[in-house]
Short mmCIF file of C-alpha atoms in Angstrom, two decimals:
data_model
loop_
_atom_site.label_atom_id
_atom_site.label_comp_id
_atom_site.label_asym_id
_atom_site.label_seq_id
_atom_site.Cartn_x
_atom_site.Cartn_y
_atom_site.Cartn_z
CA UNK A 1 0.47 0.26 -0.12
CA UNK A 2 0.72 3.77 -0.41
CA UNK A 3 2.54 5.19 2.31
CA UNK A 4 0.83 8.43 3.42
CA UNK A 5 3.29 11.26 3.28
CA UNK A 6 5.51 13.66 5.28
CA UNK A 7 6.06 16.94 3.57
CA UNK A 8 7.70 20.26 4.30
CA UNK A 9 7.25 23.31 2.99
CA UNK A 10 9.79 25.99 2.69
CA UNK A 11 8.99 29.60 1.95
CA UNK A 12 11.50 31.17 0.29
CA UNK A 13 12.24 34.95 0.15
CA UNK A 14 15.13 36.35 -1.74
CA UNK A 15 16.92 33.12 -1.90
CA UNK A 16 16.16 32.68 1.91
CA UNK A 17 14.22 30.55 3.82
CA UNK A 18 10.87 32.60 5.92
CA UNK A 19 7.82 31.08 8.12
CA UNK A 20 4.90 33.85 8.01
CA UNK A 21 2.40 33.32 10.76
CA UNK A 22 -1.08 33.67 9.44
CA UNK A 23 0.57 35.03 6.26
CA UNK A 24 1.78 38.17 7.87
CA UNK A 25 5.19 39.27 9.74
CA UNK A 26 7.74 37.37 7.49
CA UNK A 27 10.52 36.42 9.28
CA UNK A 28 14.10 35.13 7.72
CA UNK A 29 15.20 31.52 9.26
CA UNK A 30 18.08 30.34 7.45
CA UNK A 31 19.68 28.91 3.89
CA UNK A 32 16.74 27.19 2.00
CA UNK A 33 19.50 24.55 0.01
CA UNK A 34 21.02 23.57 3.22
CA UNK A 35 18.02 22.82 5.38
CA UNK A 36 16.12 21.24 1.99
CA UNK A 37 19.35 18.59 1.66
CA UNK A 38 19.35 18.07 5.58
CA UNK A 39 15.19 16.84 5.62
CA UNK A 40 15.77 14.85 2.15
CA UNK A 41 18.35 13.09 3.88
CA UNK A 42 16.55 12.63 7.30
CA UNK A 43 13.98 11.31 5.30
CA UNK A 44 11.86 14.05 4.15
CA UNK A 45 9.31 12.15 1.28
CA UNK A 46 8.75 15.63 -0.44
CA UNK A 47 9.50 19.02 -0.57
CA UNK A 48 7.67 22.27 -1.45
CA UNK A 49 8.76 25.83 -2.40
CA UNK A 50 6.63 28.68 -1.87
CA UNK A 51 8.50 31.67 -3.86
CA UNK A 52 6.89 34.36 -1.40
CA UNK A 53 7.69 37.44 -3.00
CA UNK A 54 7.70 35.73 -6.74
CA UNK A 55 7.68 38.91 -9.59
CA UNK A 56 8.39 39.06 -12.24
CA UNK A 57 12.20 40.61 -11.46
CA UNK A 58 13.18 37.65 -8.71
CA UNK A 59 12.16 34.76 -11.43
CA UNK A 60 16.20 34.05 -12.40
CA UNK A 61 16.93 33.90 -8.65
CA UNK A 62 13.97 31.25 -8.18
CA UNK A 63 15.11 29.20 -11.24
CA UNK A 64 18.60 29.02 -9.92
CA UNK A 65 17.40 28.43 -6.36
CA UNK A 66 15.52 25.17 -7.83
CA UNK A 67 18.62 24.42 -9.84
CA UNK A 68 20.44 24.02 -6.67
CA UNK A 69 18.55 21.95 -4.70
CA UNK A 70 17.35 19.55 -7.60
CA UNK A 71 21.39 18.99 -8.19
CA UNK A 72 21.39 17.85 -4.13
CA UNK A 73 17.86 16.64 -3.30
CA UNK A 74 16.13 13.30 -4.91
CA UNK A 75 13.29 13.22 -3.66
CA UNK A 76 10.36 15.11 -5.89
CA UNK A 77 10.06 18.70 -5.92
CA UNK A 78 7.30 20.72 -6.19
CA UNK A 79 7.67 24.43 -6.92
CA UNK A 80 4.70 27.10 -6.71
CA UNK A 81 4.37 31.01 -5.78
CA UNK A 82 3.36 33.46 -8.85
CA UNK A 83 3.18 30.75 -11.42
CA UNK A 84 0.58 32.57 -13.85
CA UNK A 85 1.79 31.15 -17.39
CA UNK A 86 2.53 27.44 -18.81
CA UNK A 87 5.79 28.77 -19.99
CA UNK A 88 6.46 29.33 -15.55
CA UNK A 89 5.38 25.99 -15.21
CA UNK A 90 7.73 25.09 -18.07
CA UNK A 91 11.06 26.70 -16.68
CA UNK A 92 10.55 25.63 -13.27
CA UNK A 93 10.35 22.23 -14.52
CA UNK A 94 13.80 22.48 -16.29
CA UNK A 95 14.74 23.79 -13.51
CA UNK A 96 14.09 20.58 -11.47
CA UNK A 97 10.72 20.82 -10.31
CA UNK A 98 8.40 17.84 -10.53
CA UNK A 99 5.11 19.13 -9.57
CA UNK A 100 3.60 22.90 -10.13
CA UNK A 101 1.25 24.39 -7.53
CA UNK A 102 -0.81 27.16 -8.83
CA UNK A 103 -3.05 29.41 -6.69
CA UNK A 104 -3.99 32.88 -7.11
CA UNK A 105 -3.88 33.21 -10.92
CA UNK A 106 -5.66 29.76 -11.53
CA UNK A 107 -8.75 31.18 -9.22
CA UNK A 108 -8.54 34.28 -11.73
CA UNK A 109 -8.39 32.01 -14.59
CA UNK A 110 -9.42 28.76 -14.12
CA UNK A 111 -8.20 27.52 -17.53
CA UNK A 112 -4.15 28.28 -15.99
CA UNK A 113 -4.85 24.64 -14.87
CA UNK A 114 -5.70 22.64 -18.01
CA UNK A 115 -3.50 24.45 -20.12
CA UNK A 116 -0.70 23.68 -17.33
CA UNK A 117 -1.98 19.80 -17.14
CA UNK A 118 -1.65 19.71 -21.34
CA UNK A 119 1.59 21.03 -20.63
CA UNK A 120 3.55 18.87 -18.03
CA UNK A 121 0.95 16.37 -16.92
CA UNK A 122 -1.68 16.05 -15.00
CA UNK A 123 -0.02 14.30 -12.45
CA UNK A 124 2.37 17.30 -11.90
CA UNK A 125 -0.14 20.15 -11.34
CA UNK A 126 -1.11 20.66 -7.80
CA UNK A 127 -3.66 23.20 -7.13
CA UNK A 128 -2.76 25.12 -4.21
CA UNK A 129 -6.02 26.66 -2.40
CA UNK A 130 -5.74 29.06 0.67
CA UNK A 131 -8.79 29.00 2.57
CA UNK A 132 -10.86 30.71 4.74
CA UNK A 133 -13.86 29.92 7.35
CA UNK A 134 -16.79 31.79 6.80
CA UNK A 135 -20.37 32.15 7.21
CA UNK A 136 -22.79 29.76 4.92
CA UNK A 137 -23.83 31.35 2.68
CA UNK A 138 -25.60 31.10 -1.22
CA UNK A 139 -22.24 31.67 -2.98
CA UNK A 140 -20.22 29.67 -0.03
CA UNK A 141 -22.50 26.82 0.49
CA UNK A 142 -19.61 24.88 2.16
CA UNK A 143 -18.41 27.13 4.75
CA UNK A 144 -15.45 28.03 3.36
CA UNK A 145 -14.11 30.77 0.76
CA UNK A 146 -10.91 30.43 -1.37
CA UNK A 147 -8.79 33.63 -0.55
CA UNK A 148 -5.74 34.58 -2.86
CA UNK A 149 -2.77 37.09 -2.88
CA UNK A 150 -1.50 35.46 0.77
CA UNK A 151 -4.63 35.33 1.85
CA UNK A 152 -5.02 38.72 1.41
CA UNK A 153 -8.11 39.07 -0.66
CA UNK A 154 -11.50 37.19 -0.86
CA UNK A 155 -12.80 35.85 -3.82
CA UNK A 156 -16.14 34.77 -2.99
CA UNK A 157 -15.81 31.59 -3.86
CA UNK A 158 -16.81 28.71 -1.97
CA UNK A 159 -13.74 26.20 -1.21
CA UNK A 160 -15.94 23.01 -2.14
CA UNK A 161 -17.11 23.39 -5.06
CA UNK A 162 -12.85 24.95 -6.43
CA UNK A 163 -11.37 21.55 -5.40
CA UNK A 164 -14.15 20.14 -7.90
CA UNK A 165 -13.75 22.17 -10.31
CA UNK A 166 -9.45 21.67 -10.34
CA UNK A 167 -10.56 18.14 -9.96
CA UNK A 168 -12.17 18.68 -13.41
CA UNK A 169 -10.38 20.92 -15.18
CA UNK A 170 -7.06 18.64 -14.30
CA UNK A 171 -5.63 19.31 -11.30
CA UNK A 172 -3.66 16.01 -9.82
CA UNK A 173 -3.13 17.10 -6.83
CA UNK A 174 -4.78 19.43 -4.13
CA UNK A 175 -3.35 21.32 -1.26
CA UNK A 176 -5.58 22.31 1.44
CA UNK A 177 -4.22 25.54 3.21
CA UNK A 178 -6.07 26.65 6.16
CA UNK A 179 -5.99 30.56 6.61
CA UNK A 180 -7.54 30.29 10.17
CA UNK A 181 -5.12 27.76 11.03
CA UNK A 182 -1.79 28.60 9.75
CA UNK A 183 0.80 29.51 12.10
CA UNK A 184 -1.15 28.36 15.33
CA UNK A 185 0.45 25.26 16.13
CA UNK A 186 -2.96 24.21 16.98
CA UNK A 187 -3.49 21.47 14.73
CA UNK A 188 -5.07 21.21 11.04
CA UNK A 189 -8.52 22.22 10.15
CA UNK A 190 -10.08 18.57 10.18
CA UNK A 191 -13.27 19.24 8.95
CA UNK A 192 -12.39 21.00 5.96
CA UNK A 193 -9.32 18.43 4.93
CA UNK A 194 -12.09 15.64 4.88
CA UNK A 195 -14.91 17.18 3.24
CA UNK A 196 -12.99 17.90 0.57
CA UNK A 197 -11.13 15.21 0.31
CA UNK A 198 -13.71 12.99 0.55
CA UNK A 199 -15.48 14.57 -2.18
CA UNK A 200 -12.55 14.48 -4.77
CA UNK A 201 -10.41 11.50 -6.45
CA UNK A 202 -7.06 13.23 -6.60
CA UNK A 203 -4.91 13.35 -3.34
CA UNK A 204 -4.62 15.82 -0.71
CA UNK A 205 -2.49 17.93 1.62
CA UNK A 206 -3.24 19.25 4.24
CA UNK A 207 -1.65 22.33 5.47
CA UNK A 208 -1.53 24.61 8.23
CA UNK A 209 -1.93 24.77 11.44
CA UNK A 210 0.53 21.54 12.55
CA UNK A 211 2.53 22.09 16.33
CA UNK A 212 2.45 18.42 17.41
CA UNK A 213 3.21 15.39 16.11
CA UNK A 214 -0.26 13.84 16.82
CA UNK A 215 -2.01 16.54 14.58
CA UNK A 216 -0.59 14.77 11.60
CA UNK A 217 -2.11 11.56 13.01
CA UNK A 218 -5.02 13.57 13.22
CA UNK A 219 -4.55 15.12 9.65
CA UNK A 220 -3.92 11.52 8.28
CA UNK A 221 -6.44 9.18 9.73
CA UNK A 222 -9.77 11.55 10.44
CA UNK A 223 -8.94 14.36 8.53
CA UNK A 224 -8.20 11.73 5.35
CA UNK A 225 -5.83 13.55 4.15
CA UNK A 226 -2.64 11.49 1.94
CA UNK A 227 0.00 14.21 2.75
CA UNK A 228 0.72 16.39 5.92
CA UNK A 229 2.52 19.00 5.23
CA UNK A 230 4.76 21.23 7.75
CA UNK A 231 6.74 24.40 8.19
CA UNK A 232 7.51 25.58 11.58
CA UNK A 233 7.42 22.53 12.94
CA UNK A 234 10.85 21.28 11.85
CA UNK A 235 12.32 24.82 10.43
CA UNK A 236 13.24 25.78 14.03
CA UNK A 237 14.20 22.63 15.45
CA UNK A 238 11.38 21.50 17.32
CA UNK A 239 11.02 17.74 15.54
CA UNK A 240 13.02 16.33 13.04
CA UNK A 241 11.42 14.50 9.67
CA UNK A 242 12.60 11.15 10.96
CA UNK A 243 11.57 11.85 14.65
CA UNK A 244 7.50 13.10 13.36
CA UNK A 245 7.63 9.78 10.54
CA UNK A 246 8.65 7.61 13.61
CA UNK A 247 6.07 8.82 15.96
CA UNK A 248 2.83 8.58 12.82
CA UNK A 249 4.75 4.89 12.33
CA UNK A 250 4.60 4.15 15.82
CA UNK A 251 0.84 5.28 15.84
CA UNK A 252 -0.02 2.75 13.16
CA UNK A 253 -0.01 5.45 10.01
CA UNK A 254 2.39 3.76 7.37
CA UNK A 255 4.84 5.43 6.57
CA UNK A 256 8.47 5.34 4.60
CA UNK A 257 10.35 4.09 6.77
CA UNK A 258 13.97 3.56 5.10
CA UNK A 259 15.98 5.77 3.43
CA UNK B 1 32.16 3.05 -18.07
CA UNK B 2 31.55 3.86 -21.75
CA UNK B 3 29.19 6.22 -23.56
CA UNK B 4 25.78 6.56 -21.37
CA UNK B 5 22.73 8.02 -23.83
CA UNK B 6 19.47 9.28 -22.12
CA UNK B 7 16.71 9.34 -24.86
CA UNK B 8 15.27 12.69 -25.25
CA UNK B 9 11.30 12.08 -26.92
CA UNK B 10 9.69 15.32 -25.12
CA UNK B 11 8.93 13.19 -22.95
CA UNK B 12 9.33 15.01 -19.08
CA UNK B 13 11.78 16.09 -17.43
CA UNK B 14 15.11 14.18 -18.33
CA UNK B 15 17.38 16.50 -15.93
CA UNK B 16 15.99 15.10 -13.07
CA UNK B 17 17.67 11.37 -14.55
CA UNK B 18 20.77 12.88 -15.33
CA UNK B 19 21.63 14.34 -12.17
CA UNK B 20 20.91 11.58 -10.51
CA UNK B 21 23.12 9.41 -12.22
CA UNK B 22 25.52 12.29 -11.86
CA UNK B 23 25.61 11.75 -8.39
CA UNK B 24 26.32 8.46 -8.71
CA UNK B 25 28.77 9.20 -11.15
CA UNK B 26 27.64 8.11 -13.90
CA UNK B 27 28.49 10.57 -16.38
CA UNK B 28 25.14 10.61 -19.10
CA UNK B 29 24.35 12.41 -22.35
CA UNK B 30 20.68 13.88 -23.02
CA UNK B 31 20.25 13.04 -26.52
CA UNK B 32 17.74 13.29 -29.26
CA UNK B 33 20.08 11.67 -32.24
CA UNK B 34 18.82 8.35 -33.35
CA UNK B 35 22.32 7.65 -34.49
CA UNK B 36 23.93 8.29 -30.76
CA UNK B 37 21.45 6.07 -29.54
CA UNK B 38 21.74 3.61 -31.88
CA UNK B 39 25.69 2.67 -30.90
CA UNK B 40 25.77 4.36 -26.98
CA UNK B 41 27.35 1.75 -24.67
CA UNK B 42 24.10 2.59 -22.71
CA UNK B 43 20.83 3.32 -22.20
CA UNK B 44 18.33 5.18 -20.16
CA UNK B 45 14.88 5.24 -21.49
CA UNK B 46 13.10 7.96 -19.12
CA UNK B 47 9.68 9.16 -19.63
CA UNK B 48 6.37 10.36 -18.13
CA UNK B 49 3.41 11.64 -20.15
CA UNK B 50 0.88 9.51 -22.83
CA UNK B 51 1.91 6.47 -24.48
CA UNK B 52 0.27 7.44 -28.32
CA UNK B 53 1.94 10.47 -28.37
CA UNK B 54 5.44 8.96 -27.12
CA UNK B 55 5.19 6.87 -29.87
CA UNK B 56 4.41 8.81 -32.43
CA UNK B 57 7.52 11.04 -31.54
CA UNK B 58 9.59 8.17 -31.25
CA UNK B 59 8.71 6.61 -35.09
CA UNK B 60 8.90 10.39 -36.72
CA UNK B 61 12.45 10.83 -34.95
CA UNK B 62 13.92 6.90 -36.03
CA UNK B 63 14.65 6.93 -31.76
CA UNK B 64 12.26 3.66 -32.28
CA UNK B 65 14.66 1.55 -34.85
CA UNK B 66 17.50 2.49 -32.91
CA UNK B 67 15.78 0.85 -29.89
CA UNK B 68 15.06 -2.18 -31.53
CA UNK B 69 18.91 -2.14 -32.93
CA UNK B 70 20.35 -0.93 -29.55
CA UNK B 71 18.41 -4.41 -28.10
CA UNK B 72 19.83 -6.48 -30.73
CA UNK B 73 22.75 -5.81 -30.06
CA UNK B 74 23.19 -6.60 -26.34
CA UNK B 75 23.50 -2.51 -24.71
CA UNK B 76 22.51 -2.58 -21.63
CA UNK B 77 19.02 -0.34 -21.26
CA UNK B 78 17.24 0.58 -18.40
CA UNK B 79 13.44 1.88 -18.88
CA UNK B 80 11.85 4.18 -16.33
CA UNK B 81 7.98 4.79 -16.28
CA UNK B 82 6.67 5.12 -19.48
CA UNK B 83 9.61 4.19 -20.61
CA UNK B 84 9.12 0.87 -20.19
CA UNK B 85 5.98 0.99 -20.57
CA UNK B 86 6.11 2.02 -24.57
CA UNK B 87 9.30 -1.08 -24.15
CA UNK B 88 6.23 -3.44 -24.33
CA UNK B 89 4.06 -4.44 -26.86
CA UNK B 90 0.84 -3.21 -26.30
CA UNK B 91 -0.48 -0.13 -23.77
CA UNK B 92 -4.21 0.09 -22.99
CA UNK B 93 -3.27 4.00 -23.08
CA UNK B 94 -4.81 5.00 -25.95
CA UNK B 95 -5.17 1.53 -27.30
CA UNK B 96 -1.60 1.70 -28.34
CA UNK B 97 1.03 -0.54 -30.35
CA UNK B 98 4.24 0.34 -28.82
CA UNK B 99 7.97 -0.75 -29.42
CA UNK B 100 8.01 -4.62 -28.55
CA UNK B 101 10.95 -4.73 -26.80
CA UNK B 102 9.36 -6.86 -24.13
CA UNK B 103 7.00 -8.58 -25.29
CA UNK B 104 3.52 -7.67 -23.08
CA UNK B 105 1.22 -5.35 -22.09
CA UNK B 106 0.42 -2.08 -20.30
CA UNK B 107 -3.22 -2.39 -18.30
CA UNK B 108 -5.26 0.34 -16.43
CA UNK B 109 -5.33 -0.33 -12.92
CA UNK B 110 -9.24 -1.52 -12.43
CA UNK B 111 -9.54 -0.66 -8.61
CA UNK B 112 -12.81 -1.72 -6.91
CA UNK B 113 -11.94 0.94 -3.81
CA UNK B 114 -13.49 4.27 -5.01
CA UNK B 115 -11.15 5.77 -1.98
CA UNK B 116 -8.49 4.35 -3.55
CA UNK B 117 -6.98 6.97 -6.34
CA UNK B 118 -5.68 6.61 -9.66
CA UNK B 119 -2.90 7.51 -10.47
CA UNK B 120 -1.13 5.72 -7.86
CA UNK B 121 0.44 8.31 -6.43
CA UNK B 122 3.14 8.18 -3.97
CA UNK B 123 5.66 6.35 -2.11
CA UNK B 124 5.18 2.09 -2.47
CA UNK B 125 7.23 -0.80 -1.12
CA UNK B 126 9.31 -2.40 -3.65
CA UNK B 127 9.42 -6.26 -3.39
CA UNK B 128 12.03 -8.54 -5.44
CA UNK B 129 10.75 -11.96 -6.74
CA UNK B 130 13.56 -12.62 -9.10
CA UNK B 131 17.40 -11.96 -8.53
CA UNK B 132 18.97 -9.75 -10.88
CA UNK B 133 21.85 -7.55 -10.62
CA UNK B 134 20.15 -4.32 -10.81
CA UNK B 135 17.96 -4.85 -8.75
CA UNK B 136 20.36 -6.79 -6.17
CA UNK B 137 20.52 -4.98 -2.52
CA UNK B 138 16.76 -3.83 -2.43
CA UNK B 139 15.43 -5.10 0.68
CA UNK B 140 12.16 -5.45 2.32
CA UNK B 141 10.71 -2.23 3.49
CA UNK B 142 12.58 -0.65 0.70
CA UNK B 143 9.78 2.31 -0.89
CA UNK B 144 10.14 3.47 -4.33
CA UNK B 145 8.04 6.83 -6.06
CA UNK B 146 5.56 6.05 -8.01
CA UNK B 147 3.46 8.32 -10.18
CA UNK B 148 1.43 6.52 -12.75
CA UNK B 149 -2.47 5.04 -13.80
CA UNK B 150 -1.05 2.26 -16.21
CA UNK B 151 0.89 -0.79 -15.10
CA UNK B 152 3.67 -3.48 -16.63
CA UNK B 153 2.07 -7.05 -17.51
CA UNK B 154 4.95 -9.32 -19.46
CA UNK B 155 3.80 -11.98 -21.24
CA UNK B 156 6.02 -14.52 -19.14
CA UNK B 157 6.63 -14.43 -15.16
CA UNK B 158 9.62 -14.98 -15.30
CA UNK B 159 10.44 -11.24 -16.76
CA UNK B 160 9.25 -10.06 -13.51
CA UNK B 161 11.74 -8.98 -11.28
CA UNK B 162 9.91 -7.54 -8.62
CA UNK B 163 5.94 -6.22 -7.26
CA UNK B 164 4.01 -3.24 -5.30
CA UNK B 165 1.10 -3.99 -3.84
CA UNK B 166 -2.01 -1.05 -4.89
CA UNK B 167 -4.79 -3.28 -4.02
CA UNK B 168 -3.97 -6.44 -5.80
CA UNK B 169 -0.33 -7.34 -6.58
CA UNK B 170 1.28 -5.31 -9.81
CA UNK B 171 4.78 -5.99 -11.12
CA UNK B 172 6.66 -2.63 -10.96
CA UNK B 173 10.14 -4.02 -12.54
CA UNK B 174 10.91 -6.10 -14.95
CA UNK B 175 13.65 -7.67 -16.96
CA UNK B 176 14.65 -9.95 -19.92
CA UNK B 177 17.79 -10.25 -21.08
CA UNK B 178 19.79 -7.12 -21.52
CA UNK B 179 16.90 -4.96 -20.97
CA UNK B 180 15.76 -4.07 -17.25
CA UNK B 181 12.45 -1.61 -16.44
CA UNK B 182 11.24 -0.28 -13.36
CA UNK B 183 7.86 1.46 -13.18
CA UNK B 184 8.77 3.76 -9.87
CA UNK B 185 11.05 7.02 -10.39
CA UNK B 186 13.94 5.19 -9.21
CA UNK B 187 15.72 8.88 -9.66
CA UNK B 188 13.62 10.52 -7.44
CA UNK B 189 13.44 7.73 -5.02
CA UNK B 190 16.37 8.75 -2.27
CA UNK B 191 19.41 6.61 -1.67
CA UNK B 192 17.56 3.31 -2.92
CA UNK B 193 17.23 4.61 -6.22
CA UNK B 194 20.39 6.27 -6.47
CA UNK B 195 21.78 2.70 -5.54
CA UNK B 196 20.05 1.35 -8.40
CA UNK B 197 20.95 4.38 -11.00
CA UNK B 198 24.22 3.13 -9.54
CA UNK B 199 24.29 -0.94 -9.72
CA UNK B 200 22.41 -0.09 -13.62
CA UNK B 201 25.96 1.65 -14.18
CA UNK B 202 28.11 -1.01 -13.42
CA UNK B 203 25.13 -3.80 -14.95
CA UNK B 204 27.15 -6.04 -18.02
CA UNK B 205 23.56 -6.07 -19.94
CA UNK B 206 23.88 -10.03 -18.83
CA UNK B 207 20.83 -11.58 -17.29
CA UNK B 208 19.27 -15.15 -17.04
CA UNK B 209 15.26 -15.08 -17.63
CA UNK B 210 15.40 -18.81 -15.81
CA UNK B 211 18.08 -17.90 -12.89
CA UNK B 212 16.46 -19.28 -9.73
CA UNK B 213 14.27 -16.53 -7.69
#
C-alpha cells in the first residue's frame, strides 16, 4: 500500500527561507538549500518551495535556487508562488521541479490548470488553495471561501466547489491550506480537510496549523489526508522529519521508514 | 565506463534523471539523435506522459528503430516509467501499439475500492521476486516513488523481477536479457533509487531469465 507522505514547505523570499504567521510578519530563518538537503537526508518524502515574493524580476533567483536544490535532493520537488503562465510552469520544470503549484492565478483564470495539465501532465499540477472559514451563504455553501494573494483577497468562491472544479480541470493533487489554522500550531483544520478529501479522487495535502506530532496523525487518519505538510515544526528545530515519521509509524500510520 | 545516453523524445524532465546519474558518478548525455542512441554503450529510456504521443515521436524521429538496434546489440537498457511501458508490445492507454522490445501489455489500474486514487502516486514498497544484478541490494521495506495510472504486465512470469501492491499485486520491475525496466521513478526515490542507478551503471547487460529467484 501507499505510504502517507510527510512534506516540508519552505517559504522562500529572495533566496532565503522565511516563515510567516497567518501570512504576515515574515522572518528569515536560514539557508533553504541547506535545509532541503538536511530534510532529504533525514527521510522527508517530498519538498515544496513557495516563492513568497514572486515577481517577474525575482524569477531568475527562484529558477537558480530550484536548480541548486534539484542537484542535491533526490525526492519529488514541488514549486509554487506566482505561477501565472504555462511558460512559468515549464521553466520551473526544466529547473528541476516535478510538480508545479498554481494558486491565485488559477482562481482568476481557471484555464491555467488545464493548460498546465496539458503541458506538463495532470499528475504534476498541484492546485494550492488558501481557504478561510466563513458563514454559510449562497456563494459559499460549504462555509469555506477561497482567498488569494497570500490570504489578502477574498474571492467569493466556495472552497469545496473550487476543489472539485480544479479536479475537473485536470489538477493532479490539491493542497488544502487553512488560513485560520496557519501559524497557530493548534492543529490542522480537520473538518475542512476531510470534506474536500472525500469530495475528490485526487490526493489531498493538508496544510496549516501543525504544532504537535499528534496533529499529523489526526489529519492523516480522521482528516483523510494523503499527505501532511509541515513548516515551522521542523524549521525551528522543535521536531525532525525522521522523528515525526517514527511517531506516525508507531501510531499505526503507514510511512516510508527506510531511506 | 563508455557512453551512456538518456533518450530525449519530449517526454518529461530528463534532467532529473541526468542529475541522479551524476550523483552516482555516471556521466550521461541527453540526446535525441537516433544514430547516437543505436551506438551508445548504455541507454536510459525514461519518460512521463502519454503512450500514443510518445510512440508517434519515437517513430517520427527514428528513435524507435534505434532502440530496436540497441536491444539487438545487447546494450544494457534501463526503462523508467513511460519508457518502460512503451517498451512492451501494447498499451491500453489510447489502445497504442508500442515498441515490442519486451513481450507484454500495459494495463490500466482497475480498482474495486473507490477510495483508492488513480494515478497511483507516492511511495510504495518494492518486493523483489527474482534476483537481478540491477535490483540486488533492495531490501524488505524499501520504498520507491511512483506516479502512474498504468502498469506493465509482461507475457512471461519469468520477466517479473519485482512487485508492489495497490489493492492487488502488480509488476513494478521487469527484466529480459539486456533490458531492465522499472515503473517507479528511481531518480526521485532517495538513496535506494540512486543505488539502483549505480548498479545499472555497473551492469554488463547479462541476465538469465530462467535463473532462480
